[in-house]
Coordinates of C-alpha atoms in Angstrom, one line a residue:
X1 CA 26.4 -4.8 -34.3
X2 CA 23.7 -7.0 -33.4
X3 CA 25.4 -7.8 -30.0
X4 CA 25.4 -3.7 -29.2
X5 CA 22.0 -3.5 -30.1
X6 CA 20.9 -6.4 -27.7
X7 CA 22.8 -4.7 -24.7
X8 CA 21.4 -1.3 -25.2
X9 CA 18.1 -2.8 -25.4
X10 CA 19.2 -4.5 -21.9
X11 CA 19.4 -1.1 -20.7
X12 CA 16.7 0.2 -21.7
X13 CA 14.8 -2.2 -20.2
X14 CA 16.7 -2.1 -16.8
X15 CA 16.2 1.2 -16.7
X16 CA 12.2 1.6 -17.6
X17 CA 11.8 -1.0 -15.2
X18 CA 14.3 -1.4 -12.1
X19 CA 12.0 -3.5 -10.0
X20 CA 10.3 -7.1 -11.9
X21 CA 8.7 -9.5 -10.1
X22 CA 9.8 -13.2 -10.4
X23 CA 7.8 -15.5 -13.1
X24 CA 5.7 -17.6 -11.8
X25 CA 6.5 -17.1 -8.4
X26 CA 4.2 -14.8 -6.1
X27 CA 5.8 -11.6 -4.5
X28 CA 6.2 -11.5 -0.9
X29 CA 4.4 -9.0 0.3
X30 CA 4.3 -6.4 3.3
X31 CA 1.3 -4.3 3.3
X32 CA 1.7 -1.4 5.9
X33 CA -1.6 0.9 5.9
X34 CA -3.4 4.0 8.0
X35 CA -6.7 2.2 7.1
X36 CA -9.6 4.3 8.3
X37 CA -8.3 7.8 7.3
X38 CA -9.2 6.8 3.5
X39 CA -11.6 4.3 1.6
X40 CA -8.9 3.4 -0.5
X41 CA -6.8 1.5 2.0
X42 CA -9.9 -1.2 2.4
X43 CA -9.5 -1.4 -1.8
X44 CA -6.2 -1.5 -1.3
X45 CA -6.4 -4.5 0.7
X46 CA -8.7 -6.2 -1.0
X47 CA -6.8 -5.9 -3.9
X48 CA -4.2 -7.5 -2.7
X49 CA -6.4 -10.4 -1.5
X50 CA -7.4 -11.0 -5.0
X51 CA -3.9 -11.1 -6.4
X52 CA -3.1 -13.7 -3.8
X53 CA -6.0 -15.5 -4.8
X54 CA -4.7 -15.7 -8.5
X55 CA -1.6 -16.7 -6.8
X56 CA 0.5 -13.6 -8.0
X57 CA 1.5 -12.7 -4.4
X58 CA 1.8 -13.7 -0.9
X59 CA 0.6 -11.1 1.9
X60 CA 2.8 -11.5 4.6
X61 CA 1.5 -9.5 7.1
X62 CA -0.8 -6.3 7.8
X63 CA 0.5 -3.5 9.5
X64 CA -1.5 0.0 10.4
X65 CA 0.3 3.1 11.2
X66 CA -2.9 4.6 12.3
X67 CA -3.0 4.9 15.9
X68 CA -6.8 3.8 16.6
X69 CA -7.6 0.3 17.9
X70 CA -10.3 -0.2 14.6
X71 CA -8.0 0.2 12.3
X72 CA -6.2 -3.2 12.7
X73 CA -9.2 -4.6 13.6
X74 CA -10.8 -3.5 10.5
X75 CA -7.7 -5.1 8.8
X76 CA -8.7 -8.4 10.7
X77 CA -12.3 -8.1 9.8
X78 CA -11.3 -7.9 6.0
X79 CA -8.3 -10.8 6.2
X80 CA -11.2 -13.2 7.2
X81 CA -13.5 -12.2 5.1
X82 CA -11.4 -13.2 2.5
X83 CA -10.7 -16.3 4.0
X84 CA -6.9 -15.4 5.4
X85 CA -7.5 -14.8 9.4
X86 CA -4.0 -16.4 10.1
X87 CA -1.9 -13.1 8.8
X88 CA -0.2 -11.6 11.1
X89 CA -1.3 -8.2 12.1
X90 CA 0.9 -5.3 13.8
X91 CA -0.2 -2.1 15.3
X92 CA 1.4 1.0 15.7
X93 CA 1.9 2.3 19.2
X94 CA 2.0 6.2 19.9
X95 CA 1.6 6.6 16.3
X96 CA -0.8 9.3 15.1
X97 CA -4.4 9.9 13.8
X98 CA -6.3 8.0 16.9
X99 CA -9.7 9.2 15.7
X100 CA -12.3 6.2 14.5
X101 CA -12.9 7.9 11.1
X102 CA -16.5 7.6 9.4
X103 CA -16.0 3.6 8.5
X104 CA -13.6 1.2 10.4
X105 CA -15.3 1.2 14.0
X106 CA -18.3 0.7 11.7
X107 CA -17.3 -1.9 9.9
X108 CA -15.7 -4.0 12.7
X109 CA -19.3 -3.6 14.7
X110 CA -21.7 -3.9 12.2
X111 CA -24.7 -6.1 13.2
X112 CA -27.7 -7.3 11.9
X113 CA -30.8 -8.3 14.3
X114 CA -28.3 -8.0 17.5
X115 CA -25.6 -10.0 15.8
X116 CA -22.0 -9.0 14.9
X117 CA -22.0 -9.6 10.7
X118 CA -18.1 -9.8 10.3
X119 CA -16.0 -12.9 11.9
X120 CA -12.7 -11.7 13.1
X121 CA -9.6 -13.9 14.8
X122 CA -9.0 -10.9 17.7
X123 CA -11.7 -9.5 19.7
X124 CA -9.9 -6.7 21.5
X125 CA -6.9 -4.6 19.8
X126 CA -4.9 -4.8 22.4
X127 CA -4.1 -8.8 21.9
X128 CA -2.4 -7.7 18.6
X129 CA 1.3 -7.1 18.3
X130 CA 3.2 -3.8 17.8
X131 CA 4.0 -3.3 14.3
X132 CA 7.8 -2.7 14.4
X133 CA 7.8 -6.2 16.6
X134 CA 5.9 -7.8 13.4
X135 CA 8.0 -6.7 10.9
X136 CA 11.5 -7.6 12.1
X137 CA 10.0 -10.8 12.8
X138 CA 8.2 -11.3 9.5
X139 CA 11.7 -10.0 7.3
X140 CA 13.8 -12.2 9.2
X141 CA 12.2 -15.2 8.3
X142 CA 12.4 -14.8 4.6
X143 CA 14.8 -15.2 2.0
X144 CA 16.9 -12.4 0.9
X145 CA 16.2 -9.9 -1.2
X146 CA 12.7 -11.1 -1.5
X147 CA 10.2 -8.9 0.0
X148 CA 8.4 -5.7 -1.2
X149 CA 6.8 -3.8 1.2
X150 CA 3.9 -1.7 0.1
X151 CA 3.1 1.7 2.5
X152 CA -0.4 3.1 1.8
X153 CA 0.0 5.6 4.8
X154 CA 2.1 7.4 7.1
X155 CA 6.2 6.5 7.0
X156 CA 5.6 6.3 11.3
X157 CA 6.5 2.0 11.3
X158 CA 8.8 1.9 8.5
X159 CA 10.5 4.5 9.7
X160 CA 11.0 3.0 13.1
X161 CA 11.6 -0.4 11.8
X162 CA 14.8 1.0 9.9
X163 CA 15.8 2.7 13.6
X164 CA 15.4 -0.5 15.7
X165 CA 18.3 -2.1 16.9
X166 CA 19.1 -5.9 17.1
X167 CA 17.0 -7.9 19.4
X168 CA 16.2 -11.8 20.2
X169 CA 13.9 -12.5 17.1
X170 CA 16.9 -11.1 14.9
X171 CA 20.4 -9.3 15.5
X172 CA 20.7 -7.2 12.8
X173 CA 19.3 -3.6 13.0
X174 CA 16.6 -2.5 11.3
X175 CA 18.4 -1.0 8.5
X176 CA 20.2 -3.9 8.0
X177 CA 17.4 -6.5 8.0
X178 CA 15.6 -4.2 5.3
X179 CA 19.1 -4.1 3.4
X180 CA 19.0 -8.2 3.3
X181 CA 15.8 -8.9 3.1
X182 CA 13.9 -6.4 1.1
X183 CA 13.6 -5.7 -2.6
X184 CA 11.2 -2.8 -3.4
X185 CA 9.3 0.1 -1.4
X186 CA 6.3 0.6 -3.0
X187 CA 4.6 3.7 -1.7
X188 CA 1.9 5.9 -2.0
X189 CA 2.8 9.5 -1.0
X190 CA 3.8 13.0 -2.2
X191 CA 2.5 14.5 -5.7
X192 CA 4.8 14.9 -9.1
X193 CA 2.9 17.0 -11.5
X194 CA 4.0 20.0 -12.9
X195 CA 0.1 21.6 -11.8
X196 CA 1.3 20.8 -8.2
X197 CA 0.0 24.4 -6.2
X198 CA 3.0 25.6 -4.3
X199 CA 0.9 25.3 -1.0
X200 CA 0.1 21.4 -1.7
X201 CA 1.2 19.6 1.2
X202 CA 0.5 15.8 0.6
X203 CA -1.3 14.0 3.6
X204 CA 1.2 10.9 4.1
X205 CA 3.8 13.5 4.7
X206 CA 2.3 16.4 6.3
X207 CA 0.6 14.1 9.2
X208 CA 4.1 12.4 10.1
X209 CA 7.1 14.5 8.5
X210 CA 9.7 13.3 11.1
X211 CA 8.5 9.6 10.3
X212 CA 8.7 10.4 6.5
X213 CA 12.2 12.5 6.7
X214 CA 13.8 9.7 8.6
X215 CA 12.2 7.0 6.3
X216 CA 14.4 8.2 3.1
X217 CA 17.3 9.4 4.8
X218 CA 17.9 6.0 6.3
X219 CA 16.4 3.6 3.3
X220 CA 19.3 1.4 1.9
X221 CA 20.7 3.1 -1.3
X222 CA 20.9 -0.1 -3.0
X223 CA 16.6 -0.9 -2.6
X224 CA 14.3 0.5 -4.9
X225 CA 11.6 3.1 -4.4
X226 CA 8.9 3.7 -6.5
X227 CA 6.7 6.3 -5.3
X228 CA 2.5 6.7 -6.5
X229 CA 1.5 10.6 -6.4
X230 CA -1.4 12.0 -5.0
X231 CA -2.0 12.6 -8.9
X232 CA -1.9 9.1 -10.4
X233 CA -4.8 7.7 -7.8
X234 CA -6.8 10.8 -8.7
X235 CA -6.6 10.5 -12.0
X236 CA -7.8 6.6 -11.7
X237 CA -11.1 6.6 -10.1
X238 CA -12.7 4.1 -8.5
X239 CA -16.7 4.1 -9.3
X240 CA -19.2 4.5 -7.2
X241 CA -21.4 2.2 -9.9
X242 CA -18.8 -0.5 -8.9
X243 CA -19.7 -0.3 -5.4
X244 CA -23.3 -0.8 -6.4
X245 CA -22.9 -3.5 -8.8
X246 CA -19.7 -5.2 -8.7
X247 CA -19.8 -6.6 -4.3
X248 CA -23.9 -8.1 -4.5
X249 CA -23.1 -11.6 -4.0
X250 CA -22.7 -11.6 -1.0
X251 CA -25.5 -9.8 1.3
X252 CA -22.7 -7.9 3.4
X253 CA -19.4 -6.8 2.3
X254 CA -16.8 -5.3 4.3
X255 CA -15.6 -3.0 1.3
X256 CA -18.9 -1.9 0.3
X257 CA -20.6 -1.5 3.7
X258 CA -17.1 1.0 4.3
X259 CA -17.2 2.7 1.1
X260 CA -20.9 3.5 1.8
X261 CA -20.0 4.9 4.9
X262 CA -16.9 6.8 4.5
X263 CA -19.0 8.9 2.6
X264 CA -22.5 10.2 1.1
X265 CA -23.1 7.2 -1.7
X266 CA -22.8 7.7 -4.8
X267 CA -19.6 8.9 -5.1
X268 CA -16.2 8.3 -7.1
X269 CA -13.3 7.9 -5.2
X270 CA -9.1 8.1 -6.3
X271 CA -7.4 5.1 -6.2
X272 CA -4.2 6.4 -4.3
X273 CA -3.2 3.2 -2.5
X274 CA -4.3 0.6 -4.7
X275 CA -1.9 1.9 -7.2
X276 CA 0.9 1.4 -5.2
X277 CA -0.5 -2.9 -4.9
X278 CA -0.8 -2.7 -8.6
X279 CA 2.7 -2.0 -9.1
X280 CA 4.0 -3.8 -6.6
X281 CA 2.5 -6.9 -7.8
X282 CA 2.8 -6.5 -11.9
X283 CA 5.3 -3.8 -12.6
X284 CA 5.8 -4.8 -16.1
X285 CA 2.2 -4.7 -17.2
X286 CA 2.4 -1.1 -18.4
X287 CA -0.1 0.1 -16.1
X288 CA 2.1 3.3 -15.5
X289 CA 4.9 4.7 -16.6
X290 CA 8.2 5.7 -14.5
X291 CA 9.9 8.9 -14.2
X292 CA 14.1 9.1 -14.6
X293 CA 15.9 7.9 -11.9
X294 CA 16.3 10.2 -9.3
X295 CA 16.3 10.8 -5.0
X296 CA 13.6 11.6 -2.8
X297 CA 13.8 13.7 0.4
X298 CA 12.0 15.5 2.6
X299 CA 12.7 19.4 1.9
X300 CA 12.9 21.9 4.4
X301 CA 9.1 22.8 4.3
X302 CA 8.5 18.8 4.7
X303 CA 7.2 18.5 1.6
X304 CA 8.5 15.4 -0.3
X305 CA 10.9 15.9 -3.7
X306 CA 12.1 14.0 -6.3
X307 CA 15.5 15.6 -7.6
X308 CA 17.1 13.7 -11.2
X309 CA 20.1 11.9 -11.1
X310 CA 21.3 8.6 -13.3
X311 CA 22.9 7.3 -10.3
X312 CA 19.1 7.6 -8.2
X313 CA 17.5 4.5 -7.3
X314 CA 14.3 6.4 -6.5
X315 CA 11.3 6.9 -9.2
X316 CA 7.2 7.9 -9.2
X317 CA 4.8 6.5 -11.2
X318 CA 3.4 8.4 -14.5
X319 CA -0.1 7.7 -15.9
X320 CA -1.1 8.2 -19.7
X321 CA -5.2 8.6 -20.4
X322 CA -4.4 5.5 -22.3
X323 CA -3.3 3.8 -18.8
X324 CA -5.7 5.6 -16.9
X325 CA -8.7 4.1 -18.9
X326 CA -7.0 0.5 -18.8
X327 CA -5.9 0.7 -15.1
X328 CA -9.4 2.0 -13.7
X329 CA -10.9 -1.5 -15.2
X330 CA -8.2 -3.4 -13.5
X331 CA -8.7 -2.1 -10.4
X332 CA -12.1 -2.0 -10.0
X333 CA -12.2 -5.8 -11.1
X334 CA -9.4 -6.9 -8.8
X335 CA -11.1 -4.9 -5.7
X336 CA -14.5 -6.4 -6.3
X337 CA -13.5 -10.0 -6.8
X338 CA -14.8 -12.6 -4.8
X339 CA -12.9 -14.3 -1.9
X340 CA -11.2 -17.8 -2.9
X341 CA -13.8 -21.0 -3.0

């Protein structure tokens, strides 16, 4: 009997939890990001910096999917402020959104007496690497089954990474090299609450449905995806008192010089993307809560679904106001924490 009870409870726990990081070892991590449309990227990022710093994860590379030259740049900017200008950066080519935005150009140029504030290992964006180029090479070198990527924007390089054939660097397609090499798809898009207006259209779909609808018609079956709703990050804010208190030691700060410029300070903003790092990195902290196992698509008004089935491999995160309360404090400690000594 006791044997029974121990498998169900096996069970249970495979299923609340399909996706666990290794002990002790960091994840391998992928961060692909339309950095400049929100604020919440540049958290995002620096979120992830601080996890690496506790040595919980390993940031692979940076890719954007937004099609302006200081968006990657603004990437760059942030990798060295935080002491990591050696990570490889990708760009997307033909992509879409190609306008500056209120921070990123800002960010990357920001000067003080005639002087540029922010070191950064590319001076032009044009010296940085195509995405799709950057990811096959980045997945091919690692071991299998061991990389999560985390998308915090449109599906436009994913989507053509799983559509790219065999090359030099590696001759397996893209939808094979993410089959071998990848683990989880941790992703910020679509929204899952039953208050969802009929006319919501989510922004990481709606800006790039082809890119989206491709995306999860071609992701390997076998790979989870685990999916943050437009509701989760709004329900978790992100303080504007943090931005006043929490970056002051240091006289300029990439994160709060953006945040103060994306818009009119103070204001709160939703954590969308950072949500997605958070689970990506510690799944099993109870941070959120999953939905039943299920598929996403893109329906036939491009909006994203999630449709239950036991035999889905595809979830979205829940939030309690318990989670909420403890989550907000994790995030806005993790996003404001100093770089490495």
């Amino acid at each position: 009997m006791r044997m029974i009870q121990l498998l169900i409870s096996l069970v249970f726990c495979f299923c609340a939890f399909p996706y666990t990081a290794e002990a002790g070892e960091p994840v391998r991590l992928i961060f692909d990001t339309d950095i400049g449309n929100d604020i919440d990227d540049a958290l995002a990022l620096a979120v992830i910096h601080a996890l690496q710093s506790r040595e919980e994860c390993e940031l692979l590379a940076v890719t954007s999917s937004k099609d302006n030259p200081h968006s990657s740049l603004c990437c760059d900017v942030i990798n060295t402020f935080y002491g990591r200008p050696q990570i490889p950066l990708g760009r997307v080519h033909q992509g879409v959104t190609p306008k500056d935005g209120s921070y990123v150009r800002k960010v990357v140029e920001y000067s003080a007496r005639g002087k540029p504030v922010f070191p950064r290992r590319y001076q032009q964006a044009e010296d940085i690497p195509e995405a799709v180029t950057v990811l096959r090479k980045i997945l091919a070198e690692q071991p299998d089954q061991s990389v999560v990527l985390v998308v915090v924007g449109f599906s436009t390089n994913i989507a053509r990474l799983l559509q790219s054939p065999g090359n030099e660097t590696c001759s397996l397609t893209g939808k094979e090299l993410v089959t071998q090499k990848v683990k989880l798809l941790s992703q910020m898009i679509g929204r899952f609450d039953k208050e969802k207006p009929t006319a919501f259209h989510e922004y990481n779909v709606k800006v790039d449905i082809p890119a989206a609808r491709t995306l999860y018609e071609l992701w390997p079956a076998q790979i989870p995806v685990v999916v943050s709703g437009w509701e989760v990050g709004r329900a978790i804010q992100n303080r504007a008192s943090s931005i006043i208190n929490d970056y002051n030691y240091v006289k300029f700060h990439p994160i709060k010089i953006g945040y103060e410029y994306w818009n009119q300070m103070p204001y709160d903003r939703p954590t969308y993307d950072l949500t997605s790092v958070l689970y990506a990195v510690r799944p099993a902290r109870g941070y959120f809560g999953l939905s039943k196992p299920g598929k996403l698509r893109i329906n036939e008004q491009g909006k994203l679904e999630h449709s239950t089935d036991p035999n889905g491999n595809h979830r979205y995160l829940t939030v309690t106001s318990v989670q909420i309360f403890r989550t907000q404090e994790v995030l806005e400690s993790l996003s404001s924490q100093p770089p490495a000594p």
